[in-house]
Tab-separated table of C-alpha atoms and ligand atoms in Angstrom:
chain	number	residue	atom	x	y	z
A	1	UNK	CA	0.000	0.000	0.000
A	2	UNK	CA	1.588	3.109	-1.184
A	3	UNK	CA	0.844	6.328	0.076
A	4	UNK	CA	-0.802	9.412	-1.124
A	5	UNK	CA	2.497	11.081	-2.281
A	6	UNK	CA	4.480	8.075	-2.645
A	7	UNK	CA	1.617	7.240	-5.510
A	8	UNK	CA	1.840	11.301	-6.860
A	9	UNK	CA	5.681	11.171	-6.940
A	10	UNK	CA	5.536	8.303	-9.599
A	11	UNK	CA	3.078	9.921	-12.119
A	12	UNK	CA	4.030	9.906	-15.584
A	13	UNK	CA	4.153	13.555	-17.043
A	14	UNK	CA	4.706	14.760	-20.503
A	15	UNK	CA	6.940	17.764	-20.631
A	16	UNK	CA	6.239	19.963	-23.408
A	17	UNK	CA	8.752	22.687	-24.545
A	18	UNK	CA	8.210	25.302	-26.435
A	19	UNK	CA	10.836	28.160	-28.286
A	20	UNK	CA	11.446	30.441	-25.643
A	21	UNK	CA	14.279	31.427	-23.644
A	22	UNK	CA	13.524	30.214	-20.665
A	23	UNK	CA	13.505	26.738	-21.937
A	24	UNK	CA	17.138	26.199	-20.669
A	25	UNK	CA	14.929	26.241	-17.617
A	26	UNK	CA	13.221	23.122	-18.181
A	27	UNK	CA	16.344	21.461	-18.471
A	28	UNK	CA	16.633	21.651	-14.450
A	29	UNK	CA	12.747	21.304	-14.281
A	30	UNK	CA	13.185	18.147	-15.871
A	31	UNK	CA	15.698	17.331	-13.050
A	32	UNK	CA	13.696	17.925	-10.343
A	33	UNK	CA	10.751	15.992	-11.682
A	34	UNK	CA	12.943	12.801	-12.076
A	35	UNK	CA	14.538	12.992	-8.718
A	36	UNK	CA	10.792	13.407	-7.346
A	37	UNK	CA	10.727	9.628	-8.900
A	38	UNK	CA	8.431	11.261	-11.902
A	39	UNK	CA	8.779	9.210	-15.298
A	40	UNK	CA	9.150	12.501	-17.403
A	41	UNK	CA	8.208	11.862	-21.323
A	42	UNK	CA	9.717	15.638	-23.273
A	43	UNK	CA	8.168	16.491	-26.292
A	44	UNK	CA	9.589	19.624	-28.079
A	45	UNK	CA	8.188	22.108	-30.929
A	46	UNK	CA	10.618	23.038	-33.520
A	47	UNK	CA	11.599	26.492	-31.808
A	48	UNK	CA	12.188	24.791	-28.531
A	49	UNK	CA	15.201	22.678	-29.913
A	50	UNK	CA	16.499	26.531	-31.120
A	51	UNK	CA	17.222	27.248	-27.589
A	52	UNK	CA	18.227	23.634	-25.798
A	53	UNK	CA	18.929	20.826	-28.025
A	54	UNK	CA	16.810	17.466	-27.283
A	55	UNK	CA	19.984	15.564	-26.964
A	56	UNK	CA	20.426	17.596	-22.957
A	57	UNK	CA	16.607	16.827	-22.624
A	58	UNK	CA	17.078	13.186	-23.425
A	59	UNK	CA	20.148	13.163	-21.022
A	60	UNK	CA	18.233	14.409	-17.896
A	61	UNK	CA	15.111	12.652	-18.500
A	62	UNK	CA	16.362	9.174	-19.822
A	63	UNK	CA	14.155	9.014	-22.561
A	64	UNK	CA	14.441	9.644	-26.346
A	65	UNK	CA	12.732	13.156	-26.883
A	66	UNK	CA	9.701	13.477	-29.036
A	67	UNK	CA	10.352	16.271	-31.811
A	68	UNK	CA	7.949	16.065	-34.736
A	69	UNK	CA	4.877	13.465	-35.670
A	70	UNK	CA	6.916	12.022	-38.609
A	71	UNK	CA	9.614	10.566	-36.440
A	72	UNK	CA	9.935	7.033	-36.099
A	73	UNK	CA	9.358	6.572	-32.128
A	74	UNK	CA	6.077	4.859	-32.686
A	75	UNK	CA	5.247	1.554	-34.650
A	76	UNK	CA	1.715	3.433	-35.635
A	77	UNK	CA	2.959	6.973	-36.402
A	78	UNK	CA	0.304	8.233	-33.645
A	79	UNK	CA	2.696	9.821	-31.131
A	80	UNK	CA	-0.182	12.562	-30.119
A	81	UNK	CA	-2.381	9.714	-29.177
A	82	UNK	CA	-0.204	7.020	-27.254
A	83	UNK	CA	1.684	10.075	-25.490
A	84	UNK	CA	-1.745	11.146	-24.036
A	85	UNK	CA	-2.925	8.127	-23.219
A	86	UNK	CA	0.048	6.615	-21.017
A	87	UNK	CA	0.194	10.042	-19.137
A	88	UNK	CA	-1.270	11.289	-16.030
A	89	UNK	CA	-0.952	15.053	-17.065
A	90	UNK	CA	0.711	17.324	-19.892
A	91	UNK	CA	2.630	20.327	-18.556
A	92	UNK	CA	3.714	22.866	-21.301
A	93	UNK	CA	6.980	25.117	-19.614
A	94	UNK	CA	7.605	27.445	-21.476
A	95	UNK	CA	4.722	28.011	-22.994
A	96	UNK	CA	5.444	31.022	-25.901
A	97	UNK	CA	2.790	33.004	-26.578
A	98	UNK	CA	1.957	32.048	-29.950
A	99	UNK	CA	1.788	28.531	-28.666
A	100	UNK	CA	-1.023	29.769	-26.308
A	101	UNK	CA	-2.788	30.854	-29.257
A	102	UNK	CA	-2.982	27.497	-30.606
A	103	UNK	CA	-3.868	26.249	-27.574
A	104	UNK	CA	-6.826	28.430	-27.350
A	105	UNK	CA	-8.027	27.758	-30.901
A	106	UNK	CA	-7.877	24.250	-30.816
A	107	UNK	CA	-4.750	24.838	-33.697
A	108	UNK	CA	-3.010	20.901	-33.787
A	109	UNK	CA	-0.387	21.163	-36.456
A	110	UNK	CA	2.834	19.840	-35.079
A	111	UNK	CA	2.821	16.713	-32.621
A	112	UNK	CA	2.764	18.914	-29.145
A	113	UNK	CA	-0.350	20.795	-30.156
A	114	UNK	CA	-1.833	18.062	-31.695
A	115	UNK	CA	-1.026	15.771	-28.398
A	116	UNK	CA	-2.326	18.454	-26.259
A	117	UNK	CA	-5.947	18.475	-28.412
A	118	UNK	CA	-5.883	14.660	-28.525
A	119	UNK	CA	-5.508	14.542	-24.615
A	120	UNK	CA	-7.533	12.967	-21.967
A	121	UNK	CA	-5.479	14.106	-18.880
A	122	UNK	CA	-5.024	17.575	-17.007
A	123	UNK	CA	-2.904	19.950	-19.103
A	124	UNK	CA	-0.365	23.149	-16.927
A	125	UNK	CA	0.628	25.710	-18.677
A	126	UNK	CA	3.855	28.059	-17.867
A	127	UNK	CA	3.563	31.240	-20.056
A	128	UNK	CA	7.007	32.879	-20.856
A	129	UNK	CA	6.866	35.520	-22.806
A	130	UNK	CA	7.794	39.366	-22.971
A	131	UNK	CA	5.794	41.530	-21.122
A	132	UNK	CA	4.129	43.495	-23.503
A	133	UNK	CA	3.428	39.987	-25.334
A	134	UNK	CA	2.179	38.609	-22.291
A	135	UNK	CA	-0.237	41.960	-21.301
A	136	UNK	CA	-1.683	41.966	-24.814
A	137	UNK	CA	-4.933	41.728	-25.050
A	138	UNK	CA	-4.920	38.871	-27.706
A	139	UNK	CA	-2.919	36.968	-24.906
A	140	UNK	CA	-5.245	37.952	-22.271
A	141	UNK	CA	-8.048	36.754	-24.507
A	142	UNK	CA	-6.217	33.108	-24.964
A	143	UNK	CA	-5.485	32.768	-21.583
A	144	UNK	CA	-9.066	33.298	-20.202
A	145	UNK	CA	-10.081	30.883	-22.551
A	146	UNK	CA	-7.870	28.663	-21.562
A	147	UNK	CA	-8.666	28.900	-18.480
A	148	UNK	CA	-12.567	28.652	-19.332
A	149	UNK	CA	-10.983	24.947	-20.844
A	150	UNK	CA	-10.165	23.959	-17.162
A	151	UNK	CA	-6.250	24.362	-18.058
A	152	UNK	CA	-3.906	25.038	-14.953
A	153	UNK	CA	-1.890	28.498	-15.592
A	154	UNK	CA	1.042	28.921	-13.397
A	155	UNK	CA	2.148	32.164	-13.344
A	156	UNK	CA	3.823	33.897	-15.409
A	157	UNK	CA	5.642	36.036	-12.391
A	158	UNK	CA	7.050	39.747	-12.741
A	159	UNK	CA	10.976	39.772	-13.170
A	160	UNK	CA	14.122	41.350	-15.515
A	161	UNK	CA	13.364	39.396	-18.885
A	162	UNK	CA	15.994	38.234	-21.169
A	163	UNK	CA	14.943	41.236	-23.671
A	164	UNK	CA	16.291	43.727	-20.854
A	165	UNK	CA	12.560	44.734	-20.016
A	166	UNK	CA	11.208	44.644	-16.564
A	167	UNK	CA	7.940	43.089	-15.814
A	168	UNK	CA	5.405	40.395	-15.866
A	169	UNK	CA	5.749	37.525	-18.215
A	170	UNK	CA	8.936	35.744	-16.491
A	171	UNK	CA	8.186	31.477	-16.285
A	172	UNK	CA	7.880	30.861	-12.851
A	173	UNK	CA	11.510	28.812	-11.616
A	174	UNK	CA	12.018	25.374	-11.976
A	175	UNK	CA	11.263	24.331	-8.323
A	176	UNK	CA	7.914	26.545	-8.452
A	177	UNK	CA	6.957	24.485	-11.187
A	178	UNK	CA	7.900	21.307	-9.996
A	179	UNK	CA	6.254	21.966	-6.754
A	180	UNK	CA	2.964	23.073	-8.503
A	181	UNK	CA	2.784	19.867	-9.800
A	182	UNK	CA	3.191	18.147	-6.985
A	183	UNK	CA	0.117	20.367	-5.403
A	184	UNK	CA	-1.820	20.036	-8.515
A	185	UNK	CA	-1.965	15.671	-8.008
A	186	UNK	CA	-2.782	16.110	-4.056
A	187	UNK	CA	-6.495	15.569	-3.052
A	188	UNK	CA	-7.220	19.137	-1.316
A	189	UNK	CA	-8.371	17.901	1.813
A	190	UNK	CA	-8.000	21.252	3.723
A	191	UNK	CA	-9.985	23.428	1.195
A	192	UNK	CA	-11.634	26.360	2.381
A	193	UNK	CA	-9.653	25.694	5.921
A	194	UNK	CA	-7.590	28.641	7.581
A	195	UNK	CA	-4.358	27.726	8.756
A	196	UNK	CA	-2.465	30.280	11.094
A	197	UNK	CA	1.223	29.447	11.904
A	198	UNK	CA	4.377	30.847	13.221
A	199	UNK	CA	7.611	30.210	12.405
A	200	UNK	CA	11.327	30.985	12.397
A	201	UNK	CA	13.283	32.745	15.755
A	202	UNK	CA	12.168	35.809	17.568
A	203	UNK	CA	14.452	38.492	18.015
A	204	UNK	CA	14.443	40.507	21.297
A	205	UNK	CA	16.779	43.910	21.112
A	206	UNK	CA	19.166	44.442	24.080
A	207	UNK	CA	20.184	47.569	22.261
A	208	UNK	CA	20.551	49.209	18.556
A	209	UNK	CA	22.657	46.097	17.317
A	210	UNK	CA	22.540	43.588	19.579
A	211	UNK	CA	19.548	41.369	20.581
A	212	UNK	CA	18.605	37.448	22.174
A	213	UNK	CA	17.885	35.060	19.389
A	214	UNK	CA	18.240	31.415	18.984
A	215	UNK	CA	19.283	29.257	15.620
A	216	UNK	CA	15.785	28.295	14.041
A	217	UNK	CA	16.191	28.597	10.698
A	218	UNK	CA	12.191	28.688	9.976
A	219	UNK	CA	12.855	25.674	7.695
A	220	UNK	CA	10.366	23.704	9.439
A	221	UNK	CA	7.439	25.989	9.763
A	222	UNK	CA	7.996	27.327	5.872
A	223	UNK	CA	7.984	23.248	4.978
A	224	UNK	CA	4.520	23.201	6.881
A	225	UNK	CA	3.294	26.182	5.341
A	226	UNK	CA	4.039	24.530	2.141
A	227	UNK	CA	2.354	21.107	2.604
A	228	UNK	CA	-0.741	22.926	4.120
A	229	UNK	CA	-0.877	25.021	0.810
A	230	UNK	CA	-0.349	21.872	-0.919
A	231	UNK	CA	-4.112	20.357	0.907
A	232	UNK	CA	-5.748	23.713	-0.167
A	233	UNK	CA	-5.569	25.937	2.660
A	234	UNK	CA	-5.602	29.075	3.367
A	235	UNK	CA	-2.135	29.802	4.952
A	236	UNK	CA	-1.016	32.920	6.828
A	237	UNK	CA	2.404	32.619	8.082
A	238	UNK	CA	3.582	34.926	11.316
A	239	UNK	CA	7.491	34.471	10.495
A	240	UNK	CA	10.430	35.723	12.481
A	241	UNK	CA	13.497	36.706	10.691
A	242	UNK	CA	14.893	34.004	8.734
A	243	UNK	CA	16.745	33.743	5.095
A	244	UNK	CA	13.593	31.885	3.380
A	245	UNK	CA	11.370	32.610	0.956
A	246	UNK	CA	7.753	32.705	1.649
A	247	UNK	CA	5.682	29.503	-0.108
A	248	UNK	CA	3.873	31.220	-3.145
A	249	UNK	CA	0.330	31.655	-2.455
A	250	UNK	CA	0.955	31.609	1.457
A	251	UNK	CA	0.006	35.181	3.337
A	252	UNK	CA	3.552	36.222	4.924
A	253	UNK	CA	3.197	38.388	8.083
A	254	UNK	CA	6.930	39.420	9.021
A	255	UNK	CA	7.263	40.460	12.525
A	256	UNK	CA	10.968	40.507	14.760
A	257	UNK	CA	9.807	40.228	18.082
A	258	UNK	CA	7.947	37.894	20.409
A	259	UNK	CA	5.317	40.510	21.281
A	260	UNK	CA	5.188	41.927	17.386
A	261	UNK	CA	4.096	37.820	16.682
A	262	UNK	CA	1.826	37.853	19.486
A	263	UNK	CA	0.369	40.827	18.169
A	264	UNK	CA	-0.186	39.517	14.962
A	265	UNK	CA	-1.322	36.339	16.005
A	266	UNK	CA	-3.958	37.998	18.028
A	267	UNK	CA	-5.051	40.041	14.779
A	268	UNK	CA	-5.301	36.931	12.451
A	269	UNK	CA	-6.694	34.076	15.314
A	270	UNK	CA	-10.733	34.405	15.142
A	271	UNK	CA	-10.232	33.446	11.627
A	272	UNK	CA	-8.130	30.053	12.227
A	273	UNK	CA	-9.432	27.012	11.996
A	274	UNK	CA	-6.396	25.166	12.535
A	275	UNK	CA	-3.159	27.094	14.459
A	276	UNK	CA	0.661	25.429	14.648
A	277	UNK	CA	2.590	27.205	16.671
A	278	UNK	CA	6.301	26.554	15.017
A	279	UNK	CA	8.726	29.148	15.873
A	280	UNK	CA	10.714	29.384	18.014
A	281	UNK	CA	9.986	32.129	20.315
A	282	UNK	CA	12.508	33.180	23.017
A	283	UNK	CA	10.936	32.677	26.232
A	284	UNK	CA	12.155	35.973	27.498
A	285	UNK	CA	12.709	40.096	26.158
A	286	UNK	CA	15.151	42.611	27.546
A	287	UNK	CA	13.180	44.769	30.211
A	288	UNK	CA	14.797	48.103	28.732
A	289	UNK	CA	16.192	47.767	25.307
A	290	UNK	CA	18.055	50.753	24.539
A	291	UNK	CA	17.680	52.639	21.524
A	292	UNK	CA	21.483	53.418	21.300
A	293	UNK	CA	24.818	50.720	21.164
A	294	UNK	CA	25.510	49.730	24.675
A	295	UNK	CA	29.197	50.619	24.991
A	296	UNK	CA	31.522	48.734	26.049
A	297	UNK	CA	33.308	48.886	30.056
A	298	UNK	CA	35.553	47.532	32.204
A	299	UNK	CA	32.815	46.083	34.774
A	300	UNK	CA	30.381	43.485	33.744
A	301	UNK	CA	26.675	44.008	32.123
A	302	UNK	CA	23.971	42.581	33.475
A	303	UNK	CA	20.535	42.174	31.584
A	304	UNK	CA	16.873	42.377	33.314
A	305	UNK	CA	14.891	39.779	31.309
A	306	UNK	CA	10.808	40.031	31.535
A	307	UNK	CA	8.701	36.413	30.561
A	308	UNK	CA	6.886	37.154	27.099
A	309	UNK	CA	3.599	35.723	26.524
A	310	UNK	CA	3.049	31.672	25.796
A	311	UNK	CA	1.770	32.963	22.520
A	312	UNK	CA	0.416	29.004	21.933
A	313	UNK	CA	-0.983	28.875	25.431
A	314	UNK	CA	-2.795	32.078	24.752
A	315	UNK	CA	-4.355	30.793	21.609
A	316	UNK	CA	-5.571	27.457	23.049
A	317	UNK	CA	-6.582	29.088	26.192
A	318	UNK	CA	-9.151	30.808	23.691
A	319	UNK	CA	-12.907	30.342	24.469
A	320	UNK	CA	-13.647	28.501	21.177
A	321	UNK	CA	-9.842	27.762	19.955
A	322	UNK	CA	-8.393	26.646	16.541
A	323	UNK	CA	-7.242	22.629	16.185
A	324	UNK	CA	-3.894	23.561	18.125
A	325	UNK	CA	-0.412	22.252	17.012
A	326	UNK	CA	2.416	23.032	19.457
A	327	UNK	CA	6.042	22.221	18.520
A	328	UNK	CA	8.920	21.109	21.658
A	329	UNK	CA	12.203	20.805	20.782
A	330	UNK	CA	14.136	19.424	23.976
A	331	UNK	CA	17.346	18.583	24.690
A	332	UNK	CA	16.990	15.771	26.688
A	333	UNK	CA	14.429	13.798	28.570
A	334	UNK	CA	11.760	14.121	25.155
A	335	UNK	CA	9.272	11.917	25.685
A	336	UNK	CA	8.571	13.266	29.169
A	337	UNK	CA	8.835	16.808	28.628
A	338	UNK	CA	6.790	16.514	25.653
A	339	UNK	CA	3.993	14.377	27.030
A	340	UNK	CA	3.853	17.242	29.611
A	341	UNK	CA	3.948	19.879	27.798
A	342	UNK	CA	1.024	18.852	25.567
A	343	UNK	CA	-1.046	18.492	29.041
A	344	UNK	CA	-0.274	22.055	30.288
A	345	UNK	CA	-0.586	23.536	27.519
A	346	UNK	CA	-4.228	22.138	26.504
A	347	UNK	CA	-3.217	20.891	22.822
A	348	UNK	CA	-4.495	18.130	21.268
A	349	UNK	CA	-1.351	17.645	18.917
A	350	UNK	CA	2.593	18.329	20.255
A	351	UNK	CA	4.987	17.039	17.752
A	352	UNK	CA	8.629	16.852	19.274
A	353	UNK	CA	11.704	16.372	18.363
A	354	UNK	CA	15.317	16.449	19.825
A	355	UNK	CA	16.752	20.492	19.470
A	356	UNK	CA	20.118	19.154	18.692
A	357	UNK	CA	19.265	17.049	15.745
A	358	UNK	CA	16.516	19.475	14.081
A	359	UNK	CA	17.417	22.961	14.775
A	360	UNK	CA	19.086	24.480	11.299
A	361	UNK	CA	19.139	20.854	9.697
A	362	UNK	CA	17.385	20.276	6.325
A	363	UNK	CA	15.953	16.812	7.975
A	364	UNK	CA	14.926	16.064	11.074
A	365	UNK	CA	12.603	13.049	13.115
A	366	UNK	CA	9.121	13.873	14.654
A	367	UNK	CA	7.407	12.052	17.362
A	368	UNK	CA	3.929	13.152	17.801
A	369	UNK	CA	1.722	13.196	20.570
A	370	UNK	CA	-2.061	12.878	21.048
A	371	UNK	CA	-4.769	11.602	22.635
A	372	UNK	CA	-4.368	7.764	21.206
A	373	UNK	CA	-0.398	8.085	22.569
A	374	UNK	CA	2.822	8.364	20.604
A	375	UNK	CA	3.409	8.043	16.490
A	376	UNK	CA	7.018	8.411	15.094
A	377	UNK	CA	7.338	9.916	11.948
A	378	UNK	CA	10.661	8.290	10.471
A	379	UNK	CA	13.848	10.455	9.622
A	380	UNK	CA	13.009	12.765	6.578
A	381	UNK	CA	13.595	15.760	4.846
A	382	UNK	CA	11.376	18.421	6.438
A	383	UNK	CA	9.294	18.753	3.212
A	384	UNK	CA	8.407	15.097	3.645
A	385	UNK	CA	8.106	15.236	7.673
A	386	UNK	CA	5.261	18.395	6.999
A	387	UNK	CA	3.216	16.931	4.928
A	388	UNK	CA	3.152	13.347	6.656
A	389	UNK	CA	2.407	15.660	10.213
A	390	UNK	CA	-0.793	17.889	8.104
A	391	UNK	CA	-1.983	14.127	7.178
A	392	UNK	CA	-2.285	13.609	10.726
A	393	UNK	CA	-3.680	16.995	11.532
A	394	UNK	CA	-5.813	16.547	8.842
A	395	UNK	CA	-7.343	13.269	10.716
A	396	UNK	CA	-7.979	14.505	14.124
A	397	UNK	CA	-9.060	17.890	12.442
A	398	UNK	CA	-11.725	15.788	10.741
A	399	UNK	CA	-12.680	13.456	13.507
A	400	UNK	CA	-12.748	16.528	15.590
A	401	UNK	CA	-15.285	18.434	13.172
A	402	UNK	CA	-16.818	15.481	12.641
A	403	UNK	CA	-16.083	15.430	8.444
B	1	CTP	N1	5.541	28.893	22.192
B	1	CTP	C1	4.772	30.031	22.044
B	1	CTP	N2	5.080	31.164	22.757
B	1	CTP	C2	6.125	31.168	23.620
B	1	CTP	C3	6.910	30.000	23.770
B	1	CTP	C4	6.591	28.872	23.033
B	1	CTP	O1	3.827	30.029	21.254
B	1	CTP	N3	6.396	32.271	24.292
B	1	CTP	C5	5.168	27.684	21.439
B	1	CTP	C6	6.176	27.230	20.434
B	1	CTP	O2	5.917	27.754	19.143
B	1	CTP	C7	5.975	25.713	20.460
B	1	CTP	C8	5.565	25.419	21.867
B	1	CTP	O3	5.067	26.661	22.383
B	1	CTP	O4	4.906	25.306	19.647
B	1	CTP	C9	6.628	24.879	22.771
B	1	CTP	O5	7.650	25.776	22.931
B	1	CTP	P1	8.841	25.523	23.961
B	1	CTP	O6	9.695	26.719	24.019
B	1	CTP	O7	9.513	24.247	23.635
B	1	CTP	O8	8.064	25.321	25.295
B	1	CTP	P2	8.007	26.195	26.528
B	1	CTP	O9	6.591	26.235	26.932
B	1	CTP	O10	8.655	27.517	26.306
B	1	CTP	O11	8.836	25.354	27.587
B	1	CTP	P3	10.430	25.191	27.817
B	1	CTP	O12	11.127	26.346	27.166
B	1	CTP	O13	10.560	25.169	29.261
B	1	CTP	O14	10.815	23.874	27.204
């Protein structure tokens, strides 16, 4: 039995490029996909193998590359037809604008236009394009039809463009793309569900440079917010300051300080349905922060810390709280501590791990408590660990709203 992503990260795509720049792009794309475990079939147009020759596309995706119907890959000369029908969805990156048009008129006369008419599978589309190409209103047109079709669009997202021009009409990068598929295959079983999380370190000032901060990278909460977006929810992320990018689609709140995230987890709360409280937030703030560099003397310096405010506890102290998630990250004694910790704090979910082994890694172990007792989720990349932990929220988030 094979689960839900081990099943999405064997589909069989067809990778169609188009002639556009950013097809040296799909070249790394086409990497990506194949390390996922994804059998990736390319098929180029003529103006595609302009810009990247087949031979590199062949290379990375271990298959002989599909150029024109006439070629003498198939025994029936039906390439458009046998393509489709041994594929579990078509993804066009880049897609060039006058391939858009064809798309939208139903145009078939070279094999990817005619395989993506023939098709009876989901078909993503990448635009890539100039800006004023992409903003015309014949491209607009296309798209909305295409759209209308029930064909994915992924971007195209603003950027410097190969012409020198500034604007919209950039193909969204390789990992975007490989991670929209990946999203596109998973059942959305939190749609139209808020999630609320926080993430990364605090940061409390001592004075103008100096401040008390730990080592979370954020890696963890970003890798949650990314798996929840993945379901179909609604993500706002209350992130500390960390060197990550923000998950596209996810809302990013960026706040420094413990009470700046309490204060914008108190703003954003009555909408949760589901809060995970991630981050890493130091226990403690500098009573007097000074607004000018402390300077430096012979005697020693000694710092009043205040307690800040169990921003968690707060939130499932609530009259009618969110599903809560807590986080614990202990250096010893885990299963204890963590057991504990879930009791005080009044969550129905703690998942813990060891500070030592997950704190700035890229993979980490989880053991999660709850109401039925311990589950370990096995050594992983934190991509992998989040969305195996949002399957399990997802559960108890059901049983508890009775879905
Ligand atoms: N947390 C929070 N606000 C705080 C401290 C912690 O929301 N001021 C949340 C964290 O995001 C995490 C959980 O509480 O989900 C556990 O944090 P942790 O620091 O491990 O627990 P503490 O209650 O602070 O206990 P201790 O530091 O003694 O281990």
């Amino acid at each position: 039995m094979h689960s839900i992503m081990e099943q999405i990260q064997t589909k069989r795509i067809v990778l169609g490029l188009t002639g556009g720049i950013a097809a040296y792009k799909s070249a790394e794309l086409t990497r990506l996909l194949v390390n996922q475990g994804m059998q990736v079939q390319v098929a180029m147009t003529e103006a595609a193998c302009h810009f990247i020759t087949p031979i590199t596309m062949q290379a990375l995706s271990g298959k002989p590359v599909f150029t024109n119907q006439w070629g003498e890959h198939t025994a029936n000369h039906m390439a458009h037809i046998n393509l489709s029908r041994t594929t579990d969805a078509i993804m066009i990156a880049p897609a060039t604008a006058d391939f858009i048009a064809k798309l939208a008129h139903g145009l078939a006369d070279d094999l990817l236009s005619a395989l993506c008419l023939a098709r009876n599978c989901p078909l993503l589309v990448a635009p890539a394009m100039n800006r004023q190409m992409w903003e015309s209103p014949a491209t607009q047109r296309n798209i909305q039809q295409l759209l209308a079709d029930g064909v994915t669009i992924l971007g195209p997202v603003s950027g410097m463009q190969a012409c020198g021009e500034e604007g919209m009409g950039r193909m969204q990068e390789p990992t975007e793309l490989a991670r929209a598929l990946l999203t596109f295959f998973q059942p959305k079983l939190l749609s139209g569900v808020k999630v609320l999380l926080t993430a990364g370190p605090t940061y409390e000032a001592i004075d103008a440079v100096r401040g008390i901060t730990n080592r979370s990278s954020g890696k963890m909460g970003y890798a949650i917010t990314q798996a929840a977006l993945e379901l179909g929810a609604e993500v706002t992320l209350i992130s500390g300051p960390t060197a990550l990018s923000s998950p596209h689609g996810a809302a990013l709140v960026n706040i420094t300080s413990a009470a700046e995230m309490f204060e914008a987890v108190q703003k954003h709360v009555a909408d949760a349905n589901i809060f995970i409280g991630v981050a890493a937030v130091a226990d403690y703030r500098v009573a007097q922060p000074t607004g000018q560099k402390i300077k430096k003397s012979t005697g020693g310096l000694t710092l009043e810390l205040f307690p800040n405010p169990d921003i968690l506890g707060y939130v499932a102290g609530l009259p009618k709280p969110p599903f809560c998630v807590g986080f614990a990250a202990e250096s010893h004694n885990l299963h204890d501590y963590a057991a504990t910790k879930r009791k005080t704090k009044k969550i129905p979910l703690l998942a813990a791990n060891l500070a030592q082994q997950a704190i700035g890694a890229d993979d980490n172990e989880l053991i999660l408590f709850d109401d039925t007792g311990e589950h370990v989720l096995p050594r992983a990349d934190k991509l992998t660990l989040a969305r195996a932990l949002l399957q399990h929220i997802v559960k108890l988030y059901r049983q508890g709203n009775k879905l």
